[in-house]
Amino acid sequence: MATARVDLDGNTITPMTICMIGAGGFIGSHLCEKLMAETPHTVLAVDVYNDKIKHLLEPDSLPWNGRIQFHRLNIKNDSRLEGLIKCSDLTINLAAICTPADYNTRPLDTIYSNFIDALPVVKYCSENNKRLIHFSTCEVYGKTIGSFLPKDSPLRQDPAYYILKEDTSPCIFGSVEKQRWSYACAKQLIERLIYAEGAENGLEFTIVRPFNWIGPRMDFIPGIDGPSEGVPRVLACFSNNLLRREPLKLVDGGESQRTFIYIKDAIEAVLLMIENPARASGHIFNVGNPNNEVTVRQLAEMMTKVYSKVSGEEAIESPTIDVSSKEFYGEGYDDSDKRIPDMTIINKQLGLNPLLISYN
């Protein structure tokens, strides 16, 4: 564990207590690992489940023993939450329903989880003068301007029409009937509320917009390490099909484009935000890899090749199959076309991380 850490301006970093809401999830578990292994900070880990961080909590002989405490509570209705925020220097809010299959099938739960349930967190931070790092999503951008241009328009190749910038890109969603946007709308509204709290009441905040972070503990394989029902995200869906030797299902032809970044690379950026409040506060940060873009169809092809190489099994005769979004996700589904982050602001404020290259 590092004992004498300095920030980007050369100042000694004082050990802090961090209230991490959603610490037992995918991002939270990796962030907890990073904080325990490399910093002197203390984490009050708040979640309903701790399966993904159990290895950090026991046995007592772990080198960080005493620096991470698990608090099993649901932020919807637990009066202990404000006390945990009060005794912390920083609150990180990761709690959310963030599985695409839920957005149009459970829109009320999605809206409540991502907006209503986050309100007390923002309120307690603002009223107690506590710093907040809130995790939003790249989905707040919705569709790109370029997606509305004719298919053969040369403007579709102009980065101005598809690169997503925190301070200038509009947020373009589908109609109200397309309930898939319930998640993005709720996330955008809580962003606006946080921003307003900063402007009117002096809340010290940072908002993070992740662009498809991937890695261990991200999702479940149905019936193997998770429930047999439900639809996980794309990598787990494809892994499930490969293991069962079934065709990989390409929603609406797999034409959507995504950029992916490995979780440990993304966590490096989050640690910079935590330890450099003077540079991070008041900002919204894209965190992704703009140079790692593929279509969902290309992703399926890559995963099929890798699985065949690792398993020694030949790919099945028809490795992919096209399905409609209605068939796969249900009524009311819609999607964004491209998600490419502009990384100018984070590189300017927190330094050029070699893992996060600016788009040129």
CSV table of C-alpha atoms in Angstrom, one decimal:
chain,number,residue,atom,x,y,z
A,1,MET,CA,0.0,0.0,0.0
A,2,ALA,CA,1.3,3.4,-0.9
A,3,THR,CA,1.7,5.7,2.2
A,4,ALA,CA,2.9,8.9,0.6
A,5,ARG,CA,0.8,9.7,-2.4
A,6,VAL,CA,0.7,13.0,-4.2
A,7,ASP,CA,-1.9,14.5,-6.5
A,8,LEU,CA,-1.4,15.8,-10.0
A,9,ASP,CA,-0.2,19.2,-8.6
A,10,GLY,CA,2.4,17.6,-6.3
A,11,ASN,CA,0.4,18.0,-3.1
A,12,THR,CA,0.3,15.2,-0.5
A,13,ILE,CA,-3.0,13.3,-0.6
A,14,THR,CA,-4.6,13.1,2.8
A,15,PRO,CA,-6.3,9.8,3.6
A,16,MET,CA,-10.0,10.1,3.2
A,17,THR,CA,-13.2,8.2,4.2
A,18,ILE,CA,-15.3,7.3,1.2
A,19,CYS,CA,-18.9,6.3,1.3
A,20,MET,CA,-19.4,4.1,-1.7
A,21,ILE,CA,-23.0,3.3,-2.6
A,22,GLY,CA,-23.3,0.3,-4.8
A,23,ALA,CA,-19.8,-1.0,-3.7
A,24,GLY,CA,-20.9,-4.6,-4.3
A,25,GLY,CA,-21.5,-4.2,-8.0
A,26,PHE,CA,-19.2,-4.6,-11.0
A,27,ILE,CA,-17.6,-1.1,-11.0
A,28,GLY,CA,-17.7,-0.8,-7.2
A,29,SER,CA,-15.9,-4.1,-6.6
A,30,HIS,CA,-13.0,-3.1,-8.9
A,31,LEU,CA,-12.8,0.4,-7.4
A,32,CYS,CA,-12.7,-1.1,-3.9
A,33,GLU,CA,-9.9,-3.4,-5.0
A,34,LYS,CA,-7.9,-0.4,-6.3
A,35,LEU,CA,-8.5,1.7,-3.2
A,36,MET,CA,-7.5,-1.1,-0.9
A,37,ALA,CA,-4.4,-2.2,-2.8
A,38,GLU,CA,-2.9,1.2,-3.7
A,39,THR,CA,-4.2,3.9,-1.4
A,40,PRO,CA,-4.6,4.6,2.4
A,41,HIS,CA,-8.3,5.6,2.0
A,42,THR,CA,-11.1,4.0,4.0
A,43,VAL,CA,-14.2,2.7,2.3
A,44,LEU,CA,-17.7,2.5,3.8
A,45,ALA,CA,-19.1,-0.1,1.3
A,46,VAL,CA,-22.9,0.3,1.0
A,47,ASP,CA,-24.9,-2.3,-0.8
A,48,VAL,CA,-27.6,-5.0,-0.5
A,49,TYR,CA,-25.1,-7.8,-1.6
A,50,ASN,CA,-21.4,-8.2,-1.0
A,51,ASP,CA,-20.6,-11.3,-3.0
A,52,LYS,CA,-18.3,-9.5,-5.4
A,53,ILE,CA,-16.3,-7.9,-2.6
A,54,LYS,CA,-16.2,-10.8,-0.1
A,55,HIS,CA,-12.5,-11.4,-0.9
A,56,LEU,CA,-11.8,-7.9,0.4
A,57,LEU,CA,-13.7,-8.3,3.7
A,58,GLU,CA,-12.2,-11.5,5.1
A,59,PRO,CA,-10.1,-12.9,6.6
A,60,ASP,CA,-8.9,-10.4,9.2
A,61,SER,CA,-5.3,-10.9,8.1
A,62,LEU,CA,-5.7,-9.0,4.9
A,63,PRO,CA,-3.3,-6.0,4.7
A,64,TRP,CA,-6.2,-3.5,4.5
A,65,ASN,CA,-8.1,-4.9,7.4
A,66,GLY,CA,-10.1,-2.2,9.0
A,67,ARG,CA,-10.1,0.1,6.0
A,68,ILE,CA,-13.2,-1.4,4.4
A,69,GLN,CA,-16.5,-1.8,6.2
A,70,PHE,CA,-19.5,-3.4,4.6
A,71,HIS,CA,-22.9,-1.8,5.4
A,72,ARG,CA,-25.8,-3.9,4.2
A,73,LEU,CA,-28.6,-1.4,3.5
A,74,ASN,CA,-31.0,-0.4,0.8
A,75,ILE,CA,-30.8,3.3,0.1
A,76,LYS,CA,-34.5,3.5,-0.7
A,77,ASN,CA,-35.6,3.3,3.0
A,78,ASP,CA,-32.7,3.2,5.4
A,79,SER,CA,-32.2,6.1,7.8
A,80,ARG,CA,-28.6,5.1,8.3
A,81,LEU,CA,-27.6,6.5,4.9
A,82,GLU,CA,-27.3,10.1,5.9
A,83,GLY,CA,-25.1,9.2,8.9
A,84,LEU,CA,-22.7,7.3,6.7
A,85,ILE,CA,-22.5,10.3,4.3
A,86,LYS,CA,-22.0,12.7,7.2
A,87,CYS,CA,-19.0,10.8,8.5
A,88,SER,CA,-17.4,10.5,5.1
A,89,ASP,CA,-15.3,13.0,3.1
A,90,LEU,CA,-16.6,11.8,-0.3
A,91,THR,CA,-19.6,9.9,-1.5
A,92,ILE,CA,-19.5,7.8,-4.6
A,93,ASN,CA,-22.9,6.8,-6.0
A,94,LEU,CA,-22.9,3.7,-8.2
A,95,ALA,CA,-26.4,2.4,-7.3
A,96,ALA,CA,-28.6,1.9,-10.4
A,97,ILE,CA,-30.7,-0.5,-12.5
A,98,CYS,CA,-28.5,-0.6,-15.6
A,99,THR,CA,-29.4,-3.6,-17.6
A,100,PRO,CA,-30.9,-2.7,-21.0
A,101,ALA,CA,-33.4,-5.6,-20.9
A,102,ASP,CA,-35.1,-3.8,-18.0
A,103,TYR,CA,-35.5,-0.4,-19.4
A,104,ASN,CA,-38.7,-1.0,-21.4
A,105,THR,CA,-40.0,-4.0,-19.4
A,106,ARG,CA,-39.5,-2.4,-16.0
A,107,PRO,CA,-39.6,1.3,-16.8
A,108,LEU,CA,-41.0,2.4,-13.4
A,109,ASP,CA,-38.3,0.5,-11.4
A,110,THR,CA,-35.7,1.9,-13.8
A,111,ILE,CA,-36.9,5.5,-13.3
A,112,TYR,CA,-37.2,5.1,-9.5
A,113,SER,CA,-33.8,3.5,-9.2
A,114,ASN,CA,-31.9,6.0,-11.3
A,115,PHE,CA,-33.7,9.2,-10.2
A,116,ILE,CA,-36.0,9.0,-7.2
A,117,ASP,CA,-33.6,6.7,-5.2
A,118,ALA,CA,-30.7,9.0,-6.0
A,119,LEU,CA,-32.4,12.1,-4.7
A,120,PRO,CA,-31.6,11.5,-0.9
A,121,VAL,CA,-28.0,10.9,-1.8
A,122,VAL,CA,-27.7,14.3,-3.5
A,123,LYS,CA,-29.7,16.0,-0.8
A,124,TYR,CA,-27.5,14.6,2.0
A,125,CYS,CA,-24.3,15.5,0.3
A,126,SER,CA,-25.5,19.1,-0.5
A,127,GLU,CA,-26.9,19.7,3.0
A,128,ASN,CA,-23.8,18.4,4.8
A,129,ASN,CA,-21.2,20.0,2.4
A,130,LYS,CA,-19.9,16.6,1.3
A,131,ARG,CA,-18.3,16.0,-2.1
A,132,LEU,CA,-20.2,13.7,-4.5
A,133,ILE,CA,-19.0,11.6,-7.4
A,134,HIS,CA,-22.1,10.4,-9.3
A,135,PHE,CA,-22.0,7.7,-11.9
A,136,SER,CA,-24.2,8.5,-14.9
A,137,THR,CA,-24.1,6.8,-18.3
A,138,CYS,CA,-23.1,7.5,-21.9
A,139,GLU,CA,-26.8,6.7,-22.7
A,140,VAL,CA,-27.7,10.3,-21.7
A,141,TYR,CA,-26.5,11.3,-25.2
A,142,GLY,CA,-29.1,9.1,-26.8
A,143,LYS,CA,-28.8,9.1,-30.6
A,144,THR,CA,-26.2,10.9,-32.6
A,145,ILE,CA,-27.0,13.8,-34.9
A,146,GLY,CA,-25.5,11.8,-37.7
A,147,SER,CA,-28.1,9.0,-37.3
A,148,PHE,CA,-30.8,11.4,-38.6
A,149,LEU,CA,-28.9,12.2,-41.8
A,150,PRO,CA,-29.5,10.3,-45.1
A,151,LYS,CA,-27.6,7.0,-45.3
A,152,ASP,CA,-25.5,8.3,-48.1
A,153,SER,CA,-24.8,11.7,-46.6
A,154,PRO,CA,-21.0,12.5,-46.5
A,155,LEU,CA,-21.7,14.4,-43.3
A,156,ARG,CA,-22.1,11.0,-41.5
A,157,GLN,CA,-18.2,10.8,-41.7
A,158,ASP,CA,-17.8,14.2,-40.0
A,159,PRO,CA,-16.9,13.7,-36.3
A,160,ALA,CA,-19.0,16.7,-35.5
A,161,TYR,CA,-22.1,14.6,-36.1
A,162,TYR,CA,-21.2,11.6,-34.1
A,163,ILE,CA,-18.4,12.3,-31.5
A,164,LEU,CA,-20.1,12.8,-28.1
A,165,LYS,CA,-18.9,15.8,-26.1
A,166,GLU,CA,-19.9,16.6,-22.5
A,167,ASP,CA,-20.4,20.3,-23.0
A,168,THR,CA,-21.9,20.6,-26.5
A,169,SER,CA,-23.5,17.4,-27.7
A,170,PRO,CA,-27.3,17.4,-27.4
A,171,CYS,CA,-29.3,14.6,-25.7
A,172,ILE,CA,-31.5,13.0,-28.4
A,173,PHE,CA,-34.0,10.4,-27.2
A,174,GLY,CA,-36.8,8.5,-29.0
A,175,SER,CA,-40.5,9.1,-28.4
A,176,VAL,CA,-42.2,8.5,-25.0
A,177,GLU,CA,-43.6,5.2,-26.4
A,178,LYS,CA,-40.0,3.9,-26.7
A,179,GLN,CA,-39.6,3.2,-23.0
A,180,ARG,CA,-36.1,2.0,-23.5
A,181,TRP,CA,-35.2,5.7,-22.9
A,182,SER,CA,-36.5,5.6,-19.4
A,183,TYR,CA,-33.0,4.9,-18.1
A,184,ALA,CA,-31.3,7.6,-20.1
A,185,CYS,CA,-34.0,10.2,-19.2
A,186,ALA,CA,-33.8,9.4,-15.5
A,187,LYS,CA,-30.0,9.6,-15.6
A,188,GLN,CA,-30.1,12.9,-17.4
A,189,LEU,CA,-32.5,14.4,-15.0
A,190,ILE,CA,-30.4,13.5,-11.9
A,191,GLU,CA,-27.4,15.0,-13.7
A,192,ARG,CA,-29.3,18.2,-14.2
A,193,LEU,CA,-30.4,18.2,-10.5
A,194,ILE,CA,-26.8,17.6,-9.3
A,195,TYR,CA,-25.6,20.4,-11.6
A,196,ALA,CA,-28.3,22.7,-10.3
A,197,GLU,CA,-27.3,21.9,-6.7
A,198,GLY,CA,-23.8,22.9,-7.5
A,199,ALA,CA,-24.8,26.1,-9.1
A,200,GLU,CA,-27.4,27.2,-6.4
A,201,ASN,CA,-26.2,25.5,-3.2
A,202,GLY,CA,-22.4,25.0,-3.8
A,203,LEU,CA,-22.5,21.2,-4.0
A,204,GLU,CA,-19.0,19.9,-4.9
A,205,PHE,CA,-19.6,17.2,-7.5
A,206,THR,CA,-18.2,15.2,-10.4
A,207,ILE,CA,-20.3,13.3,-12.9
A,208,VAL,CA,-18.9,10.2,-14.6
A,209,ARG,CA,-20.3,9.0,-18.0
A,210,PRO,CA,-18.9,5.4,-18.6
A,211,PHE,CA,-18.7,4.2,-22.2
A,212,ASN,CA,-19.1,0.4,-22.1
A,213,TRP,CA,-16.8,-0.7,-19.4
A,214,ILE,CA,-16.1,-4.5,-19.5
A,215,GLY,CA,-14.3,-7.0,-17.4
A,216,PRO,CA,-14.6,-9.7,-14.7
A,217,ARG,CA,-17.8,-9.6,-12.6
A,218,MET,CA,-19.6,-7.5,-15.1
A,219,ASP,CA,-22.5,-9.8,-15.7
A,220,PHE,CA,-23.9,-13.3,-15.3
A,221,ILE,CA,-24.2,-16.3,-17.6
A,222,PRO,CA,-27.9,-17.4,-17.3
A,223,GLY,CA,-28.2,-20.6,-15.4
A,224,ILE,CA,-24.5,-20.9,-14.7
A,225,ASP,CA,-23.4,-18.1,-12.4
A,226,GLY,CA,-26.7,-16.2,-12.3
A,227,PRO,CA,-30.5,-16.7,-12.6
A,228,SER,CA,-31.8,-18.8,-15.5
A,229,GLU,CA,-34.2,-16.1,-16.6
A,230,GLY,CA,-33.3,-12.5,-17.6
A,231,VAL,CA,-31.3,-11.0,-20.3
A,232,PRO,CA,-27.7,-9.9,-19.4
A,233,ARG,CA,-25.6,-7.4,-21.5
A,234,VAL,CA,-24.1,-8.2,-24.8
A,235,LEU,CA,-20.8,-9.9,-23.8
A,236,ALA,CA,-22.6,-12.2,-21.4
A,237,CYS,CA,-25.4,-12.9,-23.9
A,238,PHE,CA,-22.8,-13.9,-26.5
A,239,SER,CA,-20.8,-16.0,-24.0
A,240,ASN,CA,-23.9,-17.8,-23.0
A,241,ASN,CA,-24.7,-18.7,-26.7
A,242,LEU,CA,-21.1,-19.8,-27.3
A,243,LEU,CA,-21.1,-22.1,-24.3
A,244,ARG,CA,-24.4,-23.6,-25.3
A,245,ARG,CA,-23.4,-23.9,-29.0
A,246,GLU,CA,-26.3,-21.7,-30.0
A,247,PRO,CA,-26.3,-18.9,-32.6
A,248,LEU,CA,-25.4,-15.5,-31.3
A,249,LYS,CA,-28.4,-13.3,-31.6
A,250,LEU,CA,-27.8,-10.0,-33.4
A,251,VAL,CA,-30.5,-7.5,-32.5
A,252,ASP,CA,-31.7,-5.6,-35.6
A,253,GLY,CA,-28.7,-7.0,-37.5
A,254,GLY,CA,-26.1,-6.0,-35.0
A,255,GLU,CA,-25.5,-2.7,-36.7
A,256,SER,CA,-25.2,-0.6,-33.5
A,257,GLN,CA,-21.6,0.5,-32.9
A,258,ARG,CA,-19.9,0.6,-29.5
A,259,THR,CA,-16.6,1.5,-28.0
A,260,PHE,CA,-15.3,-0.7,-25.2
A,261,ILE,CA,-12.8,-0.1,-22.4
A,262,TYR,CA,-11.4,-2.6,-19.9
A,263,ILE,CA,-12.6,-2.0,-16.3
A,264,LYS,CA,-9.1,-1.6,-14.8
A,265,ASP,CA,-8.2,1.1,-17.3
A,266,ALA,CA,-11.4,3.0,-16.5
A,267,ILE,CA,-10.8,2.7,-12.8
A,268,GLU,CA,-7.5,4.5,-13.2
A,269,ALA,CA,-9.5,7.5,-14.4
A,270,VAL,CA,-11.9,7.3,-11.4
A,271,LEU,CA,-9.0,7.3,-9.0
A,272,LEU,CA,-7.7,10.5,-10.5
A,273,MET,CA,-11.1,12.1,-9.9
A,274,ILE,CA,-11.1,10.9,-6.3
A,275,GLU,CA,-7.6,12.2,-5.5
A,276,ASN,CA,-7.7,15.4,-7.5
A,277,PRO,CA,-10.9,17.2,-6.3
A,278,ALA,CA,-9.5,20.7,-7.3
A,279,ARG,CA,-9.3,19.5,-11.0
A,280,ALA,CA,-12.3,17.2,-11.0
A,281,SER,CA,-15.0,19.1,-9.2
A,282,GLY,CA,-17.7,20.8,-11.2
A,283,HIS,CA,-17.0,18.6,-14.3
A,284,ILE,CA,-18.8,15.9,-16.3
A,285,PHE,CA,-16.3,13.3,-17.6
A,286,ASN,CA,-16.7,10.9,-20.5
A,287,VAL,CA,-14.6,7.8,-19.7
A,288,GLY,CA,-14.1,5.4,-22.5
A,289,ASN,CA,-11.7,4.4,-25.4
A,290,PRO,CA,-12.7,6.2,-28.6
A,291,ASN,CA,-10.2,4.1,-30.6
A,292,ASN,CA,-11.8,0.8,-29.7
A,293,GLU,CA,-15.0,0.8,-31.7
A,294,VAL,CA,-16.8,-2.2,-33.2
A,295,THR,CA,-20.3,-3.0,-34.5
A,296,VAL,CA,-22.1,-5.6,-32.4
A,297,ARG,CA,-21.9,-7.9,-35.4
A,298,GLN,CA,-18.1,-7.5,-35.5
A,299,LEU,CA,-18.0,-8.2,-31.8
A,300,ALA,CA,-19.9,-11.4,-32.3
A,301,GLU,CA,-17.5,-12.5,-35.1
A,302,MET,CA,-14.5,-11.8,-32.8
A,303,MET,CA,-15.9,-13.6,-29.9
A,304,THR,CA,-16.8,-16.6,-32.1
A,305,LYS,CA,-13.2,-16.8,-33.3
A,306,VAL,CA,-11.7,-16.4,-29.9
A,307,TYR,CA,-14.0,-19.1,-28.4
A,308,SER,CA,-13.1,-21.6,-31.1
A,309,LYS,CA,-9.4,-21.0,-30.5
A,310,VAL,CA,-9.7,-21.3,-26.8
A,311,SER,CA,-12.1,-24.3,-26.7
A,312,GLY,CA,-10.7,-26.1,-29.7
A,313,GLU,CA,-14.3,-26.5,-31.0
A,314,GLU,CA,-15.3,-25.5,-34.5
A,315,ALA,CA,-17.9,-22.8,-34.8
A,316,ILE,CA,-21.4,-24.0,-35.5
A,317,GLU,CA,-22.7,-23.9,-39.0
A,318,SER,CA,-24.7,-20.7,-38.5
A,319,PRO,CA,-22.8,-18.8,-35.8
A,320,THR,CA,-25.2,-15.7,-35.8
A,321,ILE,CA,-28.8,-15.1,-36.3
A,322,ASP,CA,-30.7,-11.8,-36.8
A,323,VAL,CA,-33.6,-11.0,-34.4
A,324,SER,CA,-35.7,-8.0,-34.1
A,325,SER,CA,-35.4,-5.7,-31.0
A,326,LYS,CA,-39.1,-6.3,-30.3
A,327,GLU,CA,-38.5,-10.1,-30.3
A,328,PHE,CA,-35.4,-9.9,-28.1
A,329,TYR,CA,-36.3,-7.0,-25.7
A,330,GLY,CA,-40.0,-6.6,-26.0
A,331,GLU,CA,-42.3,-3.8,-27.1
A,332,GLY,CA,-40.9,-0.2,-26.7
A,333,TYR,CA,-37.2,-0.9,-27.4
A,334,ASP,CA,-35.0,1.6,-29.2
A,335,ASP,CA,-31.3,2.1,-29.4
A,336,SER,CA,-28.5,4.6,-30.0
A,337,ASP,CA,-26.5,4.1,-33.2
A,338,LYS,CA,-22.9,5.0,-32.1
A,339,ARG,CA,-21.2,5.8,-28.8
A,340,ILE,CA,-17.8,7.4,-29.3
A,341,PRO,CA,-16.6,9.6,-26.4
A,342,ASP,CA,-14.7,12.8,-26.9
A,343,MET,CA,-11.9,12.7,-24.2
A,344,THR,CA,-10.7,16.3,-24.4
A,345,ILE,CA,-12.1,17.5,-21.0
A,346,ILE,CA,-10.8,14.6,-18.9
A,347,ASN,CA,-7.4,14.8,-20.6
A,348,LYS,CA,-7.2,18.5,-20.0
A,349,GLN,CA,-8.3,18.3,-16.3
A,350,LEU,CA,-6.7,15.1,-15.2
A,351,GLY,CA,-3.7,14.7,-17.5
A,352,LEU,CA,-3.2,12.6,-20.6
A,353,ASN,CA,-3.6,9.0,-19.4
A,354,PRO,CA,-1.9,6.7,-22.0
A,355,LEU,CA,-4.8,4.3,-21.7
A,356,LEU,CA,-7.3,7.0,-22.6
A,357,ILE,CA,-6.2,8.6,-25.8
A,358,SER,CA,-7.9,11.8,-27.1
A,359,TYR,CA,-9.8,11.4,-30.3
A,360,ASN,CA,-8.2,13.3,-33.3
